Short mmCIF file of C-alpha atoms and ligand atoms in Angstrom, two decimals:
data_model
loop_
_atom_site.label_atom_id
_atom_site.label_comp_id
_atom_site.label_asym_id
_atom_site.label_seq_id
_atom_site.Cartn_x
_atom_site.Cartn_y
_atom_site.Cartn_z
CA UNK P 1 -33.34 -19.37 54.87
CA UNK P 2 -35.97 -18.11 52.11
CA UNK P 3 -39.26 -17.92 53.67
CA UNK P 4 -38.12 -20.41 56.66
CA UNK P 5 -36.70 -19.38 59.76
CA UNK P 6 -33.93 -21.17 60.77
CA UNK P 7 -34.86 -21.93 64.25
CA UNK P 8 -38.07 -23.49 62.73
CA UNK P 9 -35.95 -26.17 60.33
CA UNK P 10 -34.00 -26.38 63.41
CA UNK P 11 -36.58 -27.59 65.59
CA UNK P 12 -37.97 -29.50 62.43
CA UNK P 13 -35.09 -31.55 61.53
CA UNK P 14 -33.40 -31.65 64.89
CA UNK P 15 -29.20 -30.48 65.18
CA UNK P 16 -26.24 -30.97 63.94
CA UNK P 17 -28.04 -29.85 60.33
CA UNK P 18 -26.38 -28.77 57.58
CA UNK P 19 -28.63 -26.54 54.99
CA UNK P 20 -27.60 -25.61 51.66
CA UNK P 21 -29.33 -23.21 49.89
CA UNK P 22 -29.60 -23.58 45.97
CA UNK P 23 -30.02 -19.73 45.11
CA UNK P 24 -25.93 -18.99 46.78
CA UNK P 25 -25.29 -22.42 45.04
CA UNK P 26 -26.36 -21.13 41.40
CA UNK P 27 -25.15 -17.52 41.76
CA UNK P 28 -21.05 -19.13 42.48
CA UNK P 29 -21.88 -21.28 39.05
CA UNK P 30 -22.91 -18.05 37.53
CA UNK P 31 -19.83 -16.21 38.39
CA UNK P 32 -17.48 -19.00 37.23
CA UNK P 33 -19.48 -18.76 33.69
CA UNK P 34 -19.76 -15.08 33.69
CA UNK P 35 -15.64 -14.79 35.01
CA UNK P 36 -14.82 -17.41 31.98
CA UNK P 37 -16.34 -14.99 29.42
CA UNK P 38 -13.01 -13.26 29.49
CA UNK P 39 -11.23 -16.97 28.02
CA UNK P 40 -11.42 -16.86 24.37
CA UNK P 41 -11.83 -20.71 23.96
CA UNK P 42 -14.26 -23.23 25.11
CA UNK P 43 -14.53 -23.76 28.74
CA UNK P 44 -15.53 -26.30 31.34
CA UNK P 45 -16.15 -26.27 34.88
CA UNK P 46 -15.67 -29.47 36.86
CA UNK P 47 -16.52 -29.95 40.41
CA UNK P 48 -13.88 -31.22 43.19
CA UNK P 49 -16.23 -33.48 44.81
CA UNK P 50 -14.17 -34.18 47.91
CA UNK P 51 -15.42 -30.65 48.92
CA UNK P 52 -18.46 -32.77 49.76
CA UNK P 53 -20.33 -35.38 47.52
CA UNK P 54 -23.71 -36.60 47.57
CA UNK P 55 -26.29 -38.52 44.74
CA UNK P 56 -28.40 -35.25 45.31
CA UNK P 57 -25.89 -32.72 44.53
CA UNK P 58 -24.10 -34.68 41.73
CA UNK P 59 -27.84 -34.47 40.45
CA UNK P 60 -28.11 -30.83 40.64
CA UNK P 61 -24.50 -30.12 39.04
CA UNK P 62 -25.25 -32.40 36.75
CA UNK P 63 -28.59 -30.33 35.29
CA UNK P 64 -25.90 -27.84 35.36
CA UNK P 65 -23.68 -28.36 33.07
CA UNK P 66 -21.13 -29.55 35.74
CA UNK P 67 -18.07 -32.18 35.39
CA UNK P 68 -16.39 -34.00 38.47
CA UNK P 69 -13.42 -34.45 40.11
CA UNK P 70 -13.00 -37.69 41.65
CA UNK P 71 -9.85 -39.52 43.30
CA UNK P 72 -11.46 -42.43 44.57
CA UNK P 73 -13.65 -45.47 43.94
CA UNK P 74 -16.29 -43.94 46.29
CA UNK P 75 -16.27 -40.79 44.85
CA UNK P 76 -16.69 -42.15 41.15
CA UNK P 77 -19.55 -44.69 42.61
CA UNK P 78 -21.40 -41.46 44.37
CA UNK P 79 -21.10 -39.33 41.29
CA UNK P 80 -22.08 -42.27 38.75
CA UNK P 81 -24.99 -42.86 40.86
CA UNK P 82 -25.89 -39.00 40.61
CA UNK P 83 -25.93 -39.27 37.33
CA UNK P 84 -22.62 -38.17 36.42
CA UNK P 85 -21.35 -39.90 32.67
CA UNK P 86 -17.70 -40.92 33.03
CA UNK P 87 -17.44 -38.68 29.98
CA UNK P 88 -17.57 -35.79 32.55
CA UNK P 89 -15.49 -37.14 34.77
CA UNK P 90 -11.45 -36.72 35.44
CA UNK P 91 -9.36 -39.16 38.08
CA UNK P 92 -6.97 -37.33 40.25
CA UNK P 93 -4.93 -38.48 43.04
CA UNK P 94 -1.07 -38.99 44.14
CA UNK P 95 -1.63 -42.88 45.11
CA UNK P 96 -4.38 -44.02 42.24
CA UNK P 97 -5.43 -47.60 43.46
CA UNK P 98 -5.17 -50.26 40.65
CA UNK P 99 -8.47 -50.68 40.69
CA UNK P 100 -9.57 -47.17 40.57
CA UNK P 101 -7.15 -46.83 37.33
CA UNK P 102 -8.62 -50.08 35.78
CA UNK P 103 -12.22 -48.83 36.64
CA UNK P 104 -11.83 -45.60 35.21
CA UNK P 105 -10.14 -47.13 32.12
CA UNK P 106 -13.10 -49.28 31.87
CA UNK P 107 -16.05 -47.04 31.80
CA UNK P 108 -14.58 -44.33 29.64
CA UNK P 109 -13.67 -41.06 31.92
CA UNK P 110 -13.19 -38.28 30.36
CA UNK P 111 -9.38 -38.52 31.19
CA UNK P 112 -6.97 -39.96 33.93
CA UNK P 113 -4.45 -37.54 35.56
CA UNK P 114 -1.41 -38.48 35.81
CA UNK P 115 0.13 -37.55 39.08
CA UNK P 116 3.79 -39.61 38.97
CA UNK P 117 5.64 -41.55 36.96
CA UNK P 118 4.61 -44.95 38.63
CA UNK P 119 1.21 -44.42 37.98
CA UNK P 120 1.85 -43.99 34.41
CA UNK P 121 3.66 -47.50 34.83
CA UNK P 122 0.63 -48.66 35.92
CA UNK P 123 -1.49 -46.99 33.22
CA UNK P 124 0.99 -48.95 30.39
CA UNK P 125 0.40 -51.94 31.78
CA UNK P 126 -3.60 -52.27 31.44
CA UNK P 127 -5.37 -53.79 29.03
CA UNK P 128 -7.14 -50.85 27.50
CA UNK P 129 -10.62 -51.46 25.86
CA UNK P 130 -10.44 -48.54 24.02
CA UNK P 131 -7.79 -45.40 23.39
CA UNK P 132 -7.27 -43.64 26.58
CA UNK P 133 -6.42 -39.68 27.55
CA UNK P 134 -4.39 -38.63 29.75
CA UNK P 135 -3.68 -35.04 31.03
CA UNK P 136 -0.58 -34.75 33.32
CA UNK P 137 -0.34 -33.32 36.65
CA UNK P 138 2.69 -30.62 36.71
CA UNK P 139 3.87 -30.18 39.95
CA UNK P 140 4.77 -26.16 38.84
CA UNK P 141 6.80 -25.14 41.99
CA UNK P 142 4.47 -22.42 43.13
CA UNK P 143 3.00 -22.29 46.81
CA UNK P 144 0.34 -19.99 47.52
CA UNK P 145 -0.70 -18.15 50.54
CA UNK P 146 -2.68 -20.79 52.39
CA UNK P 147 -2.05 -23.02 55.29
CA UNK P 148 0.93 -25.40 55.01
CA UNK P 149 -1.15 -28.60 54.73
CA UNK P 150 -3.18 -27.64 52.17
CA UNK P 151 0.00 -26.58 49.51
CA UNK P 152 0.09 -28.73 47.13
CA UNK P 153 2.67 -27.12 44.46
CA UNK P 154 6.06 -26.91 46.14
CA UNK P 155 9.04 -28.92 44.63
CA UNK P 156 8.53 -31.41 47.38
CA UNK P 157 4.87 -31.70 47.43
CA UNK P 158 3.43 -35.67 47.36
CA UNK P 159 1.96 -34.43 43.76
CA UNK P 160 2.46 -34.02 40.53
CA UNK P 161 4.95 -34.33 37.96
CA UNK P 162 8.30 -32.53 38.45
CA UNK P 163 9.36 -30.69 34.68
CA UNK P 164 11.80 -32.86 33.97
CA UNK P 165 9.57 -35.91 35.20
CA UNK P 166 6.20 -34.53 32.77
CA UNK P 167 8.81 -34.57 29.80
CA UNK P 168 9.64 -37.91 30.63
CA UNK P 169 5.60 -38.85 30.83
CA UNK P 170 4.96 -36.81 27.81
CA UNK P 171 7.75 -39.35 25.48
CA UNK P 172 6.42 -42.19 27.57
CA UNK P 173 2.76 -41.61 26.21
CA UNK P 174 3.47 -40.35 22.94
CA UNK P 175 5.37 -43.94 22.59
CA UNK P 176 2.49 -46.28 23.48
CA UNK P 177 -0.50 -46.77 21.03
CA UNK P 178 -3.32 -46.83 23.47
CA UNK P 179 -2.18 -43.41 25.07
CA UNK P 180 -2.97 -40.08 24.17
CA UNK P 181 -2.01 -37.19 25.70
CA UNK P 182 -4.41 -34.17 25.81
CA UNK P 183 -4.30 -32.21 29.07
CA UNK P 184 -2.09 -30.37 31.10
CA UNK P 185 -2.91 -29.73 34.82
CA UNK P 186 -1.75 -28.31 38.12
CA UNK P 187 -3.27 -27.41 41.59
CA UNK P 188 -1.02 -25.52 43.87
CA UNK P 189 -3.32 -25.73 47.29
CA UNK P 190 -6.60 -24.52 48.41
CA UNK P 191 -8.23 -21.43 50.03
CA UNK P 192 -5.69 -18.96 48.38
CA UNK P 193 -6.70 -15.11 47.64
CA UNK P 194 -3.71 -14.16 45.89
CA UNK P 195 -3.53 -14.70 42.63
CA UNK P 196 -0.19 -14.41 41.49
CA UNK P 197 1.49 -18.00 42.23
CA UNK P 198 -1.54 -19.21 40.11
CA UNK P 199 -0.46 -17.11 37.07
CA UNK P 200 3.36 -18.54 37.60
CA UNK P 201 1.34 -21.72 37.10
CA UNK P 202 -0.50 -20.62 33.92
CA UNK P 203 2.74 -19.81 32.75
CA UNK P 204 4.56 -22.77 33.36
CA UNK P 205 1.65 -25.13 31.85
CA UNK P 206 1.70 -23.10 28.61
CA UNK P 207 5.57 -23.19 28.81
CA UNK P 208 4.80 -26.99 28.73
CA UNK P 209 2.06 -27.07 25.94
CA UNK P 210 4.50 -25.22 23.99
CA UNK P 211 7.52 -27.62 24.37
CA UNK P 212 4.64 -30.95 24.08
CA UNK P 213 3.40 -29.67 20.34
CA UNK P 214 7.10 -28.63 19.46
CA UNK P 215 8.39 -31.91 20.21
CA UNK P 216 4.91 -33.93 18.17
CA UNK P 217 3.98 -35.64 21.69
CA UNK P 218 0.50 -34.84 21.80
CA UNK P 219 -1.98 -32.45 21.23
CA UNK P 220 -3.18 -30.03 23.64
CA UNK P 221 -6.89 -29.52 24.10
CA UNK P 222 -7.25 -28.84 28.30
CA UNK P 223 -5.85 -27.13 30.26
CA UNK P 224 -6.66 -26.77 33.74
CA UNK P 225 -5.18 -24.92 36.65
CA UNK P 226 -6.86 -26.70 39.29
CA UNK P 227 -9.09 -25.16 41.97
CA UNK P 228 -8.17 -23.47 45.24
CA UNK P 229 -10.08 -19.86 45.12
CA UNK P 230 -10.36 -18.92 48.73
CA UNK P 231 -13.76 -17.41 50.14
CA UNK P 232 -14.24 -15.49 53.36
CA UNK P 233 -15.23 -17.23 56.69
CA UNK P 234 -13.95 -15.02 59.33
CA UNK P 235 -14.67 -10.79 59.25
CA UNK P 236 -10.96 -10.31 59.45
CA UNK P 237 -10.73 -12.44 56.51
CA UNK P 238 -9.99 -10.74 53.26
CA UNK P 239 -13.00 -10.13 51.13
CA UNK P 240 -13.08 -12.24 47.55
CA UNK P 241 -14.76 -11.14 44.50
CA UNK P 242 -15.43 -14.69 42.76
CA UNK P 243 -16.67 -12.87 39.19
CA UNK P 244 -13.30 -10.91 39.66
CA UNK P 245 -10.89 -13.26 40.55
CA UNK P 246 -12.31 -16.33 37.40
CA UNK P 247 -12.23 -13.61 35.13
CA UNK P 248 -8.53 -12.25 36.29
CA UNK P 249 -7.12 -15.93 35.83
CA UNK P 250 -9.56 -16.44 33.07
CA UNK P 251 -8.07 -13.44 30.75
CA UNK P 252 -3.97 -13.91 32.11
CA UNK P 253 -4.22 -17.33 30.72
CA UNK P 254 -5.85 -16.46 28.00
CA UNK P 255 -2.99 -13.67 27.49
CA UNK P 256 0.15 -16.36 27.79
CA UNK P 257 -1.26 -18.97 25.27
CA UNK P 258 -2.31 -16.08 22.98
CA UNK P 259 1.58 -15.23 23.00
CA UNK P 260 2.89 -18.44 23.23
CA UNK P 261 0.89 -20.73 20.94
CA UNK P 262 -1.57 -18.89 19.08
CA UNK P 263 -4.97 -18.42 18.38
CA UNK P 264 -6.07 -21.83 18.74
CA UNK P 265 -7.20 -22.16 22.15
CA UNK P 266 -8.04 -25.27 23.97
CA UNK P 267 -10.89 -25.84 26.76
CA UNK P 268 -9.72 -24.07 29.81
CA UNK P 269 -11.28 -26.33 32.97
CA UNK P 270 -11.42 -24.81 36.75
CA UNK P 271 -12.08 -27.51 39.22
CA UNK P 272 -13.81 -25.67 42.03
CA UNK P 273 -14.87 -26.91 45.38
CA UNK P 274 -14.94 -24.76 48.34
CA UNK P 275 -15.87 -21.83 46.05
CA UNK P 276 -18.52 -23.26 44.30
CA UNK P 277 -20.12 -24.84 47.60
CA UNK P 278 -18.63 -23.25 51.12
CA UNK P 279 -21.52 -20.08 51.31
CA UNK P 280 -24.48 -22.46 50.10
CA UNK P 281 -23.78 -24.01 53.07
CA UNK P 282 -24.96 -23.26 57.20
CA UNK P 283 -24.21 -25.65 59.96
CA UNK P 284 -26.91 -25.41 62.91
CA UNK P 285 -26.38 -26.88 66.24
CA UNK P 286 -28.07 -26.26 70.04
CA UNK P 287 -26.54 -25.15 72.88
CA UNK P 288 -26.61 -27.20 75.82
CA UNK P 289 -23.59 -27.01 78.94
CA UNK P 290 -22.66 -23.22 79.45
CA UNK P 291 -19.54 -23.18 81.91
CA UNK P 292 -18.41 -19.97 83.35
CA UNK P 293 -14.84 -20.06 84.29
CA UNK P 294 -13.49 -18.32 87.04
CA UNK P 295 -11.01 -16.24 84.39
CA UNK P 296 -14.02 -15.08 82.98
CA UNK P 297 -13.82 -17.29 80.12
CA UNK P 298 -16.90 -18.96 79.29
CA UNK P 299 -17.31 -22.20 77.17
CA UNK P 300 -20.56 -23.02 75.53
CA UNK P 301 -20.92 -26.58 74.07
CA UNK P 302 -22.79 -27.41 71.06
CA UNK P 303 -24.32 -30.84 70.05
CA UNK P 304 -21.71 -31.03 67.20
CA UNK P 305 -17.83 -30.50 66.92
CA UNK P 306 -14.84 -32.08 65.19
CA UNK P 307 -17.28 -34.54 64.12
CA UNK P 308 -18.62 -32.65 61.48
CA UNK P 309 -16.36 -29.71 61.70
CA UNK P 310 -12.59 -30.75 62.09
CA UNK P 311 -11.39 -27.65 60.19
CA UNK P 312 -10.47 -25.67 63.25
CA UNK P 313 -8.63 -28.80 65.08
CA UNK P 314 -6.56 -29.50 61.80
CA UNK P 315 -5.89 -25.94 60.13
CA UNK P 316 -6.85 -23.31 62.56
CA UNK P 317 -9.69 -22.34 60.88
CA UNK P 318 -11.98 -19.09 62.18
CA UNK P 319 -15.38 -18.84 61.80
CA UNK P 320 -18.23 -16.67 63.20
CA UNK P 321 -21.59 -17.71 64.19
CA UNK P 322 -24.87 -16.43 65.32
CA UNK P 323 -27.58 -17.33 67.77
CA UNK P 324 -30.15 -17.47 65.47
CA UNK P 325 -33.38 -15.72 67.58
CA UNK P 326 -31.17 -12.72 68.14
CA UNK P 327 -27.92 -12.31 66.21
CA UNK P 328 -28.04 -8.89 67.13
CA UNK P 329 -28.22 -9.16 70.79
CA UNK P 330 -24.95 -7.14 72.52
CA UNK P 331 -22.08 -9.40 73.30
CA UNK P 332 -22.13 -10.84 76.41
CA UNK P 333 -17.64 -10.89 76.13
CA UNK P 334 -15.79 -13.80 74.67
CA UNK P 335 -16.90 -17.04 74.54
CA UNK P 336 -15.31 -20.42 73.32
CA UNK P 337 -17.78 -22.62 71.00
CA UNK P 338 -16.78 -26.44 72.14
CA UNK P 339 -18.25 -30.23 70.74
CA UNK P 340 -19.11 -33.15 72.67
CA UNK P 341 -16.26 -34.84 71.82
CA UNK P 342 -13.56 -36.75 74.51
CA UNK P 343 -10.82 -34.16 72.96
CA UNK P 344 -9.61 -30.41 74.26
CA UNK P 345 -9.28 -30.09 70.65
CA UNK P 346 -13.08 -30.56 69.69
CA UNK P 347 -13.81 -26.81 69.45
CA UNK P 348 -15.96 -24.73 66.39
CA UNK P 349 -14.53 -21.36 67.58
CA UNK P 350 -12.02 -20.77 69.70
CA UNK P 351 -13.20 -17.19 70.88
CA UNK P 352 -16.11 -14.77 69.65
CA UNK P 353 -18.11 -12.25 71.03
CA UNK P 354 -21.51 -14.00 71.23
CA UNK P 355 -24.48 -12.24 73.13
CA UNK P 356 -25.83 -14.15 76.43
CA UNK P 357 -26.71 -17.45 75.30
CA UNK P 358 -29.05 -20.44 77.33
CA UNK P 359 -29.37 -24.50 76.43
CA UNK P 360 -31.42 -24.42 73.85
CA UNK P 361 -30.71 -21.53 71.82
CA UNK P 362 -29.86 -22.51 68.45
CA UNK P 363 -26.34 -21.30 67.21
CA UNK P 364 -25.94 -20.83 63.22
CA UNK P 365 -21.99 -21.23 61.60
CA UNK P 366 -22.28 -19.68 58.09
CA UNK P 367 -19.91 -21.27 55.03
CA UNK P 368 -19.87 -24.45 56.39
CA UNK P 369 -20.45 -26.17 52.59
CA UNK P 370 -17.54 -27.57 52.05
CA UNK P 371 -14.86 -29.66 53.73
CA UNK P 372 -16.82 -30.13 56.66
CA UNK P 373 -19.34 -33.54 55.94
CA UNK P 374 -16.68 -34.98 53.67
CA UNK P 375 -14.36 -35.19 55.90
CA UNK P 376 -16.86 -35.88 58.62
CA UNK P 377 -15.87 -39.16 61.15
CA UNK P 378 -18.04 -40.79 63.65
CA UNK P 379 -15.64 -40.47 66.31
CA UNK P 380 -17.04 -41.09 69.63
CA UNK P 381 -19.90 -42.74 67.76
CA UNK P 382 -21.25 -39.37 66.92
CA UNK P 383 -24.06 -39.67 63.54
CA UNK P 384 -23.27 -37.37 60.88
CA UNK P 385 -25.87 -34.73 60.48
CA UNK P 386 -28.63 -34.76 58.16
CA UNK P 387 -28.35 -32.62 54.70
CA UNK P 388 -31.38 -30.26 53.93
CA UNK P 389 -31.63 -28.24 50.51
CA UNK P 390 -33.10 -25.04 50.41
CA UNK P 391 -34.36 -24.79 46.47
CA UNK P 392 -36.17 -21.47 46.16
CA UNK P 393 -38.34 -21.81 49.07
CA UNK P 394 -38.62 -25.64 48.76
CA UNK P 395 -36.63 -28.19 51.36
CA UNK P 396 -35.52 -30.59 50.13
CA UNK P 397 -33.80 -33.80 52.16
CA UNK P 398 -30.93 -34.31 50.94
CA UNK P 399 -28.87 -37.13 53.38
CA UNK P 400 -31.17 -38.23 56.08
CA UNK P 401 -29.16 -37.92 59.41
CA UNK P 402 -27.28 -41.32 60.61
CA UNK P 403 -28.79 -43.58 63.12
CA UNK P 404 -27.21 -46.08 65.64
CA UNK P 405 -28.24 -49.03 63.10
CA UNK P 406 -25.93 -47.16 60.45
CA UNK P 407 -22.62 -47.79 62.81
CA UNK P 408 -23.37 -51.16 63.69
CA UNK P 409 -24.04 -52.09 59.58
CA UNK P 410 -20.71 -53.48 58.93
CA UNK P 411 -19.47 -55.37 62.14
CA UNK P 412 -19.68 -58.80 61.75
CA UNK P 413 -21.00 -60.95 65.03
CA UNK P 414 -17.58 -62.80 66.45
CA UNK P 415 -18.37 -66.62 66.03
CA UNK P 416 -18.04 -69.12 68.30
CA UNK P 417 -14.60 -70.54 66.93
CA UNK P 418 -13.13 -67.16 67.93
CA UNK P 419 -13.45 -68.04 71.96
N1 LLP F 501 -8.44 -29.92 42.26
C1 LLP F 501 -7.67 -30.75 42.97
C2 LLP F 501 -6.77 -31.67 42.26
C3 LLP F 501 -7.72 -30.74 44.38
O1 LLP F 501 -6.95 -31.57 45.07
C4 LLP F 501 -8.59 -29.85 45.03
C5 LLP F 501 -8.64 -29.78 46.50
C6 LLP F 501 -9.39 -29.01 44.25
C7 LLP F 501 -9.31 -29.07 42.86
C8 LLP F 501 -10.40 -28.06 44.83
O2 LLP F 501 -9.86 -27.09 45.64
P1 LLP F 501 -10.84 -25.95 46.24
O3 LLP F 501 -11.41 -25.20 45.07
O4 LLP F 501 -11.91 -26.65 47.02
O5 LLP F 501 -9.98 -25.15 47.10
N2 LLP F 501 -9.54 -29.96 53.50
C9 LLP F 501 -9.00 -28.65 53.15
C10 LLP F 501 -8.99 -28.43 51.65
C11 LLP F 501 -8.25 -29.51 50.90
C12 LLP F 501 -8.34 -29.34 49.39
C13 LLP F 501 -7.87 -30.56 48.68
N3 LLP F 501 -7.87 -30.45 47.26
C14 LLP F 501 -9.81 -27.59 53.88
O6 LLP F 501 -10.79 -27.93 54.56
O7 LLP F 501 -9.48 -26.41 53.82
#
């Protein structure tokens, strides 16, 4: 990575480690900003943190013009912390706690997003300091090409607002003083390459928009299609163009509001994650137990697995990987990349080519940024791995890795009474 080599930060900061490199980082903000040219209006970008959050990187998005998507308590903490002002901040999430609404109400976030009508019930019933905006959710009946769990825009998705049900919100918030509605959103599911179910979305948000301002509800300054561009992890995976495909969704929606409401175009906000911070990031990890099977299938563990990575356990996911002192050694045949972990399921790759590898060797998984430490667990009382930024030839520490005194922080000592 830049002038290191990555068997040196290896060795340096020991494995699991997770590097991100600022350079890939900034060239993905670049192409959202250069792909949004082709929107006529003001636009924003807002990062989904739950693609991974950190003070550090909140920090650096921050310097960068960046807003954030949060859906929890945590989330808001971590990015408030990093800097973040709750004036670039928007609250998602199907099952908003109480306390997350009354929080967010509190400090002044840039808006709440409604997700369902009970949640707006909720909304009505705080005591608002101040006026509050609200975008709603549409739930816009589109499902793209992506794995089943991660669709989040058929009809009988957990989110969003149905039509009929976002009419119903839109009268409901026109109606009470405090309210004021001034987004429209969807997000139909995540690592998509087609683009087409996101334009039927564009389409029905304007379609919205259009019937909102006819009927005096509200005014309509965002609007945001969510997030969800897919990036390749796998060679066989289909090759993305990330200037191309902002700038494709960028001028469509700029084509439907131009012919349904005008000239007067509102802020158009993407809410990136994986593309914005999947390539930045490289997983490392040594080899240690090499088994050779008798079907010739050998197994080569790794001092990570589903504890960092539980991608390929809970979607299938593919990726490639590389020994890292010769990624251009012949294949030695197939070989399946296994964790530590007490499961059958605790494997990184299921079957690649890799070249003759020996304990030791240090194995590299490329666009391993996002979705991997966030959704990280410390089953089997594994520590999550240490974070290390690559900024233009600097490192940087990022997240220092876990230690044993980390796990046993919140257990309280049984007392006495208990026996
Ligand atoms: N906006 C909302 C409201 C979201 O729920 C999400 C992701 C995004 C934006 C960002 O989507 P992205 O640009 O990262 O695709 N764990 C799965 C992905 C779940 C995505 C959840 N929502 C995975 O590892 O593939």
């Amino acid at each position: 990575m830049g002038p290191h080599a990555l068997s040196d930060l290896a060795h340096r900061f020991g494995t699991p480690l997770y590097l991100y490199d600022l350079g890939t980082l900034d060239h993905a903000i670049q192409a959202y900003r250069h792909g949004l040219r082709a929107w006529p209006g003001p636009s924003l970008i807002t990062y989904a943190s739950k693609a991974w959050l950190s003070v550090p990187l909140v920090q650096l998005l921050v310097r960068r013009g960046i807003g954030f998507d949060v859906v929890s308590l945590g989330e808001m903490a971590i990015a408030q912390r990093g800097g973040a002002s709750p004036s670039a901040i928007h609250v998602h999430g199907n099952n908003k706690s109480r306390e997350l609404l009354s929080r967010a109400a509190g400090v002044g976030v840039h808006a709440i997003v409604v997700d369902n009508l009970h949640e707006l019930e909720q909304i009505l019933a705080l005591k608002l300091p101040r006026p509050l905006a609200l975008w709603l959710r549409l739930n816009p009946e589109q499902v793209p090409d992506t794995h089943a769990y991660r669709q989040t825009g058929h009809a009988t998705s957990k989110f969003g607002l149905l039509w009929e049900e976002a009419q119903e919100a839109a009268r409901r918030i026109a109606a009470a003083p405090h309210l004021r509605l001034t987004g429209l959103h969807a997000h139909i599911g995540s690592q998509f390459t087609q683009l087409n179910p996101l334009f039927r979305t564009l389409d029905r948000l304007v379609q919205l928009a259009a019937w909102v301002q006819k009927e005096g509800l509200g005014h309509i300054r965002y609007l945001s299609p969510g997030g969800g561009l897919g990036v390749p992890y796998h060679p066989q995976d289909p090759v993305t163009h990330l200037v191309a495909m902002v700038r494709q969704l960028a001028s469509y929606a700029a084509q439907v509001w131009r012919t349904k409401m005008g000239a007067s175009h509102p802020t158009l906000v993407l809410e990136p994650g994986r593309s914005l911070v999947a390539r930045p990031g490289i997983a490392l990890y040594t080899v240690g137990t090499i088994r050779h099977l008798p079907q010739g299938l050998r197994i080569v563990a790794v001092d990570g697995g589903m504890s960092d990575n539980i991608r390929p356990a809970l979607y299938g996911a593919r990726y490639t990987a590389a020994l890292v002192d010769r990624p251009l050694a012949p294949p030695a045949g197939p070989a399946q990349v296994v964790g530590p972990l007490c499961e059958s399921g605790d494997f990184l790759i299921e079957s690649i080519p890799l070249p003759e590898a020996r304990p030791g060797d240090v194995l590299a998984i490329p666009v391993s940024g996002a979705y991997h430490l966030s959704m990280a667990s410390n089953y089997n009382g594994m520590l999550r791995p240490p974070v290390v930024l690559h900024a233009y030839g600097r490192l940087i520490m990022m997240q220092r890795r876990e230690t044993p005194a980390d796990l046993l922080r919140r257990d309280e000592p049984l007392p006495p009474v208990a026996d």
